[in-house]
Amino acid sequence: MTEANNGKTILIETSVGILLRNNDKFVGAQRFESIEEAYELYKNQKMSESVSEFIKSQKCKIFTKFKPVYLNDMDHLIADKAVDTKVTDIEIAEALEMTTEEVLHMTQILAHKMSGVTKRPDVVELYKLVETFDKDINKRTMRIKEWYALHFPELTTDDCTEYLMCLLKIRNREEFVKNNTGEPELVNLAKNSMGRPFGAEEIEHIVFDTENILKDIQNRKDVYDLLNETVKNDYPNLYELMGQTNNDLLTLCRLFSISNSTLHKMTGPAIQVLGSKKDKSKYGAIFNTSYLARSKVDQGKISRMLGNKISLCAKIDEEKMENGKYGSSFREAINAKIDELNGLKQSKKKISVSEFTKKVYKKSPVEFVKK
């Protein structure tokens, strides 16, 4: 027996089941049948009492892959809060004959259920969150660049994530030159840099902010993946039409945001100019789509066609009629129309003004007839 529990059995409460440990060994385990069963036990936050009632309802006996444990005397049990116990997910998974992925998944579901969040985040909420992430990340990255440029102005790259990763790799320019020999170009830039030296405290602040920005970039990616999955599941036809590129998907979400999720009630021309800043405009938010970027001529015609197709797909998805069938056919039709219009433009030959004049006003030669 260990001195920590003084011979008593330790009751360990987890999100996936109940464990009993004595002398640093698991002597019993009971897995919850469902999330609802775990939620009923833990929702009142009186876990030990609820678990005791649960064990009594099991006829004071826990069946496990170990020996059956009889709990005739509940006084021998002490909750894990009273004892400093540390159990890893791997140990829990082995005791309950589960995988670590199942343990983590069930834990996340139970945490979501206990948080009281019953409404699933919709497209507009997720889009606004992604938009907030983008603005915040861009603003903070710009400030980090301006700050670190005083120390290493020669470090330049177009990709913000790549710049932040390089910053974490270099940190203090002078120490990087002394300790790194594997990247001669970067070392040479750092060695001949015109920036001023930074102290350890200043570098520490920059590194701390950079790590937070990289975490937000990962969080933004996770939210965008959830947004992509939500649109794909809830609006399959719109996703087939507007979900092929990241920019198109965000444009579709912006249309949802501007229209307050009422695209299915709007006509094609209304969607075409939705989000425009001018009264008489051919384009609105859909001007940023890849369709209009590929269109070299008659962009007004393509935008009108795209607005009509978005309106039709929104109405179809609202009625839950087809699972992406119409969206893919509409996308192919728009692409074919764009290729047709671009092909007509290429077939037209450009001629100069002088050639045009000669072609139009060319006079036939005068023939003199001898009598």
PDB file of C-alpha atoms in Angstrom, residues 164-326:
ATOM      1  CA  LEU A 164       7.166  34.758 -38.492  1.00  0.00           C
ATOM      2  CA  MET A 165       8.786  31.322 -38.698  1.00  0.00           C
ATOM      3  CA  CYS A 166      12.064  32.909 -39.820  1.00  0.00           C
ATOM      4  CA  LEU A 167      11.824  35.371 -36.946  1.00  0.00           C
ATOM      5  CA  LEU A 168      11.472  32.530 -34.450  1.00  0.00           C
ATOM      6  CA  LYS A 169      14.449  30.799 -36.024  1.00  0.00           C
ATOM      7  CA  ILE A 170      16.714  33.870 -35.933  1.00  0.00           C
ATOM      8  CA  ARG A 171      15.524  35.720 -32.814  1.00  0.00           C
ATOM      9  CA  ASN A 172      18.645  37.662 -31.840  1.00  0.00           C
ATOM     10  CA  ARG A 173      20.592  38.433 -35.007  1.00  0.00           C
ATOM     11  CA  GLU A 174      24.012  38.509 -33.380  1.00  0.00           C
ATOM     12  CA  GLU A 175      23.554  35.188 -31.583  1.00  0.00           C
ATOM     13  CA  PHE A 176      22.200  33.647 -34.781  1.00  0.00           C
ATOM     14  CA  VAL A 177      25.406  34.576 -36.625  1.00  0.00           C
ATOM     15  CA  LYS A 178      27.549  32.995 -33.910  1.00  0.00           C
ATOM     16  CA  ASN A 179      25.609  29.748 -33.530  1.00  0.00           C
ATOM     17  CA  ASN A 180      24.307  29.011 -37.049  1.00  0.00           C
ATOM     18  CA  THR A 181      26.435  27.834 -39.952  1.00  0.00           C
ATOM     19  CA  GLY A 182      23.918  25.803 -41.955  1.00  0.00           C
ATOM     20  CA  GLU A 183      22.285  28.685 -43.852  1.00  0.00           C
ATOM     21  CA  PRO A 184      25.049  30.814 -45.377  1.00  0.00           C
ATOM     22  CA  GLU A 185      22.768  33.277 -47.195  1.00  0.00           C
ATOM     23  CA  LEU A 186      20.719  34.079 -44.102  1.00  0.00           C
ATOM     24  CA  VAL A 187      23.840  34.204 -41.938  1.00  0.00           C
ATOM     25  CA  ASN A 188      25.484  36.598 -44.388  1.00  0.00           C
ATOM     26  CA  LEU A 189      22.424  38.860 -44.351  1.00  0.00           C
ATOM     27  CA  ALA A 190      22.365  38.872 -40.556  1.00  0.00           C
ATOM     28  CA  LYS A 191      26.102  39.511 -40.364  1.00  0.00           C
ATOM     29  CA  ASN A 192      26.004  42.553 -42.662  1.00  0.00           C
ATOM     30  CA  SER A 193      22.688  43.894 -41.390  1.00  0.00           C
ATOM     31  CA  MET A 194      22.256  47.616 -40.753  1.00  0.00           C
ATOM     32  CA  GLY A 195      19.780  47.084 -37.919  1.00  0.00           C
ATOM     33  CA  ARG A 196      20.443  48.118 -34.357  1.00  0.00           C
ATOM     34  CA  PRO A 197      21.054  45.505 -31.646  1.00  0.00           C
ATOM     35  CA  PHE A 198      18.149  44.415 -29.439  1.00  0.00           C
ATOM     36  CA  GLY A 199      18.315  43.436 -25.807  1.00  0.00           C
ATOM     37  CA  ALA A 200      17.189  40.079 -24.438  1.00  0.00           C
ATOM     38  CA  GLU A 201      13.995  41.532 -22.976  1.00  0.00           C
ATOM     39  CA  GLU A 202      12.969  43.129 -26.263  1.00  0.00           C
ATOM     40  CA  ILE A 203      13.625  39.909 -28.179  1.00  0.00           C
ATOM     41  CA  GLU A 204      11.598  38.012 -25.596  1.00  0.00           C
ATOM     42  CA  HIS A 205       8.582  40.283 -26.127  1.00  0.00           C
ATOM     43  CA  ILE A 206       8.836  39.925 -29.907  1.00  0.00           C
ATOM     44  CA  VAL A 207       9.083  36.133 -29.692  1.00  0.00           C
ATOM     45  CA  PHE A 208       6.116  35.987 -27.313  1.00  0.00           C
ATOM     46  CA  ASP A 209       3.931  38.041 -29.674  1.00  0.00           C
ATOM     47  CA  THR A 210       5.088  36.003 -32.672  1.00  0.00           C
ATOM     48  CA  GLU A 211       4.167  32.704 -31.030  1.00  0.00           C
ATOM     49  CA  ASN A 212       0.710  34.062 -30.187  1.00  0.00           C
ATOM     50  CA  ILE A 213       0.184  35.163 -33.787  1.00  0.00           C
ATOM     51  CA  LEU A 214       1.161  31.713 -35.070  1.00  0.00           C
ATOM     52  CA  LYS A 215      -1.330  30.151 -32.648  1.00  0.00           C
ATOM     53  CA  ASP A 216      -4.040  32.459 -33.985  1.00  0.00           C
ATOM     54  CA  ILE A 217      -3.113  31.481 -37.539  1.00  0.00           C
ATOM     55  CA  GLN A 218      -3.670  27.840 -36.614  1.00  0.00           C
ATOM     56  CA  ASN A 219      -6.944  28.727 -34.879  1.00  0.00           C
ATOM     57  CA  ARG A 220      -8.032  30.613 -37.969  1.00  0.00           C
ATOM     58  CA  LYS A 221      -7.285  27.542 -40.081  1.00  0.00           C
ATOM     59  CA  ASP A 222      -9.371  25.359 -37.749  1.00  0.00           C
ATOM     60  CA  VAL A 223     -12.317  27.777 -37.890  1.00  0.00           C
ATOM     61  CA  TYR A 224     -12.066  27.979 -41.681  1.00  0.00           C
ATOM     62  CA  ASP A 225     -12.092  24.174 -41.934  1.00  0.00           C
ATOM     63  CA  LEU A 226     -15.241  24.131 -39.792  1.00  0.00           C
ATOM     64  CA  LEU A 227     -16.774  26.821 -42.014  1.00  0.00           C
ATOM     65  CA  ASN A 228     -15.921  24.824 -45.128  1.00  0.00           C
ATOM     66  CA  GLU A 229     -17.478  21.682 -43.650  1.00  0.00           C
ATOM     67  CA  THR A 230     -20.607  23.562 -42.528  1.00  0.00           C
ATOM     68  CA  VAL A 231     -21.227  25.054 -45.973  1.00  0.00           C
ATOM     69  CA  LYS A 232     -20.584  21.695 -47.617  1.00  0.00           C
ATOM     70  CA  ASN A 233     -23.096  19.900 -45.391  1.00  0.00           C
ATOM     71  CA  ASP A 234     -25.813  22.563 -45.171  1.00  0.00           C
ATOM     72  CA  TYR A 235     -25.612  24.047 -48.680  1.00  0.00           C
ATOM     73  CA  PRO A 236     -24.273  21.336 -51.010  1.00  0.00           C
ATOM     74  CA  ASN A 237     -25.299  23.006 -54.284  1.00  0.00           C
ATOM     75  CA  LEU A 238     -23.921  26.393 -53.297  1.00  0.00           C
ATOM     76  CA  TYR A 239     -20.732  24.657 -52.189  1.00  0.00           C
ATOM     77  CA  GLU A 240     -20.351  22.948 -55.564  1.00  0.00           C
ATOM     78  CA  LEU A 241     -20.862  26.299 -57.280  1.00  0.00           C
ATOM     79  CA  MET A 242     -18.844  28.572 -54.986  1.00  0.00           C
ATOM     80  CA  GLY A 243     -16.675  26.308 -52.847  1.00  0.00           C
ATOM     81  CA  GLN A 244     -13.926  25.367 -55.273  1.00  0.00           C
ATOM     82  CA  THR A 245     -11.511  28.061 -54.074  1.00  0.00           C
ATOM     83  CA  ASN A 246     -11.014  29.734 -50.705  1.00  0.00           C
ATOM     84  CA  ASN A 247     -11.795  33.158 -52.139  1.00  0.00           C
ATOM     85  CA  ASP A 248     -15.056  31.967 -53.710  1.00  0.00           C
ATOM     86  CA  LEU A 249     -16.165  30.338 -50.464  1.00  0.00           C
ATOM     87  CA  LEU A 250     -15.458  33.494 -48.454  1.00  0.00           C
ATOM     88  CA  THR A 251     -17.336  35.531 -51.071  1.00  0.00           C
ATOM     89  CA  LEU A 252     -20.336  33.227 -50.685  1.00  0.00           C
ATOM     90  CA  CYS A 253     -20.166  33.620 -46.905  1.00  0.00           C
ATOM     91  CA  ARG A 254     -20.027  37.383 -47.333  1.00  0.00           C
ATOM     92  CA  LEU A 255     -23.205  37.202 -49.404  1.00  0.00           C
ATOM     93  CA  PHE A 256     -24.811  35.253 -46.560  1.00  0.00           C
ATOM     94  CA  SER A 257     -23.657  37.901 -44.097  1.00  0.00           C
ATOM     95  CA  ILE A 258     -24.906  40.869 -46.150  1.00  0.00           C
ATOM     96  CA  SER A 259     -28.257  39.234 -46.896  1.00  0.00           C
ATOM     97  CA  ASN A 260     -28.684  38.007 -43.312  1.00  0.00           C
ATOM     98  CA  SER A 261     -28.894  34.391 -44.573  1.00  0.00           C
ATOM     99  CA  THR A 262     -31.809  35.144 -46.911  1.00  0.00           C
ATOM    100  CA  LEU A 263     -30.203  34.340 -50.263  1.00  0.00           C
ATOM    101  CA  HIS A 264     -33.005  31.902 -51.057  1.00  0.00           C
ATOM    102  CA  LYS A 265     -35.492  34.798 -50.984  1.00  0.00           C
ATOM    103  CA  MET A 266     -33.503  37.006 -53.363  1.00  0.00           C
ATOM    104  CA  THR A 267     -33.522  37.165 -57.138  1.00  0.00           C
ATOM    105  CA  GLY A 268     -30.473  36.793 -59.349  1.00  0.00           C
ATOM    106  CA  PRO A 269     -30.104  40.522 -60.189  1.00  0.00           C
ATOM    107  CA  ALA A 270     -30.370  41.397 -56.494  1.00  0.00           C
ATOM    108  CA  ILE A 271     -27.575  38.955 -55.646  1.00  0.00           C
ATOM    109  CA  GLN A 272     -25.524  40.297 -58.562  1.00  0.00           C
ATOM    110  CA  VAL A 273     -25.317  43.784 -57.034  1.00  0.00           C
ATOM    111  CA  LEU A 274     -25.389  42.645 -53.403  1.00  0.00           C
ATOM    112  CA  GLY A 275     -22.620  44.421 -51.523  1.00  0.00           C
ATOM    113  CA  SER A 276     -21.974  47.105 -54.160  1.00  0.00           C
ATOM    114  CA  LYS A 277     -21.100  50.590 -52.951  1.00  0.00           C
ATOM    115  CA  LYS A 278     -22.555  52.403 -55.960  1.00  0.00           C
ATOM    116  CA  ASP A 279     -26.196  52.812 -56.889  1.00  0.00           C
ATOM    117  CA  LYS A 280     -25.795  51.820 -60.535  1.00  0.00           C
ATOM    118  CA  SER A 281     -23.281  49.008 -60.578  1.00  0.00           C
ATOM    119  CA  LYS A 282     -22.996  45.751 -62.485  1.00  0.00           C
ATOM    120  CA  TYR A 283     -21.140  43.981 -59.699  1.00  0.00           C
ATOM    121  CA  GLY A 284     -21.303  43.534 -55.979  1.00  0.00           C
ATOM    122  CA  ALA A 285     -19.419  41.122 -53.770  1.00  0.00           C
ATOM    123  CA  ILE A 286     -19.332  38.508 -56.549  1.00  0.00           C
ATOM    124  CA  PHE A 287     -16.800  40.648 -58.437  1.00  0.00           C
ATOM    125  CA  ASN A 288     -14.085  39.020 -56.278  1.00  0.00           C
ATOM    126  CA  THR A 289     -14.903  35.487 -57.446  1.00  0.00           C
ATOM    127  CA  SER A 290     -12.643  33.400 -59.657  1.00  0.00           C
ATOM    128  CA  TYR A 291     -15.300  33.367 -62.383  1.00  0.00           C
ATOM    129  CA  LEU A 292     -15.011  37.087 -63.043  1.00  0.00           C
ATOM    130  CA  ALA A 293     -11.236  36.929 -62.632  1.00  0.00           C
ATOM    131  CA  ARG A 294     -11.082  34.424 -65.504  1.00  0.00           C
ATOM    132  CA  SER A 295     -13.516  36.360 -67.651  1.00  0.00           C
ATOM    133  CA  LYS A 296     -11.711  38.745 -70.013  1.00  0.00           C
ATOM    134  CA  VAL A 297     -14.779  40.138 -71.768  1.00  0.00           C
ATOM    135  CA  ASP A 298     -18.453  40.647 -70.941  1.00  0.00           C
ATOM    136  CA  GLN A 299     -17.957  40.508 -67.188  1.00  0.00           C
ATOM    137  CA  GLY A 300     -21.417  41.998 -66.745  1.00  0.00           C
ATOM    138  CA  LYS A 301     -22.932  39.033 -68.561  1.00  0.00           C
ATOM    139  CA  ILE A 302     -20.975  36.546 -66.430  1.00  0.00           C
ATOM    140  CA  SER A 303     -21.885  38.328 -63.186  1.00  0.00           C
ATOM    141  CA  ARG A 304     -25.565  38.294 -64.156  1.00  0.00           C
ATOM    142  CA  MET A 305     -25.364  34.589 -64.960  1.00  0.00           C
ATOM    143  CA  LEU A 306     -23.532  33.860 -61.701  1.00  0.00           C
ATOM    144  CA  GLY A 307     -26.095  35.796 -59.658  1.00  0.00           C
ATOM    145  CA  ASN A 308     -28.920  33.789 -61.208  1.00  0.00           C
ATOM    146  CA  LYS A 309     -27.178  30.480 -60.510  1.00  0.00           C
ATOM    147  CA  ILE A 310     -26.489  31.443 -56.889  1.00  0.00           C
ATOM    148  CA  SER A 311     -30.152  32.323 -56.443  1.00  0.00           C
ATOM    149  CA  LEU A 312     -31.268  28.984 -57.896  1.00  0.00           C
ATOM    150  CA  CYS A 313     -28.809  26.978 -55.786  1.00  0.00           C
ATOM    151  CA  ALA A 314     -29.889  28.804 -52.625  1.00  0.00           C
ATOM    152  CA  LYS A 315     -33.539  27.960 -53.312  1.00  0.00           C
ATOM    153  CA  ILE A 316     -32.689  24.315 -54.041  1.00  0.00           C
ATOM    154  CA  ASP A 317     -30.631  23.986 -50.857  1.00  0.00           C
ATOM    155  CA  GLU A 318     -33.387  25.592 -48.817  1.00  0.00           C
ATOM    156  CA  GLU A 319     -35.795  22.894 -49.985  1.00  0.00           C
ATOM    157  CA  LYS A 320     -33.167  20.139 -49.506  1.00  0.00           C
ATOM    158  CA  MET A 321     -33.945  18.822 -52.977  1.00  0.00           C
ATOM    159  CA  GLU A 322     -30.628  17.633 -54.396  1.00  0.00           C
ATOM    160  CA  ASN A 323     -27.205  16.957 -52.937  1.00  0.00           C
ATOM    161  CA  GLY A 324     -24.884  19.087 -55.075  1.00  0.00           C
ATOM    162  CA  LYS A 325     -26.197  17.908 -58.435  1.00  0.00           C
ATOM    163  CA  TYR A 326     -27.378  21.277 -59.729  1.00  0.00           C
TER     164      TYR A 326
END
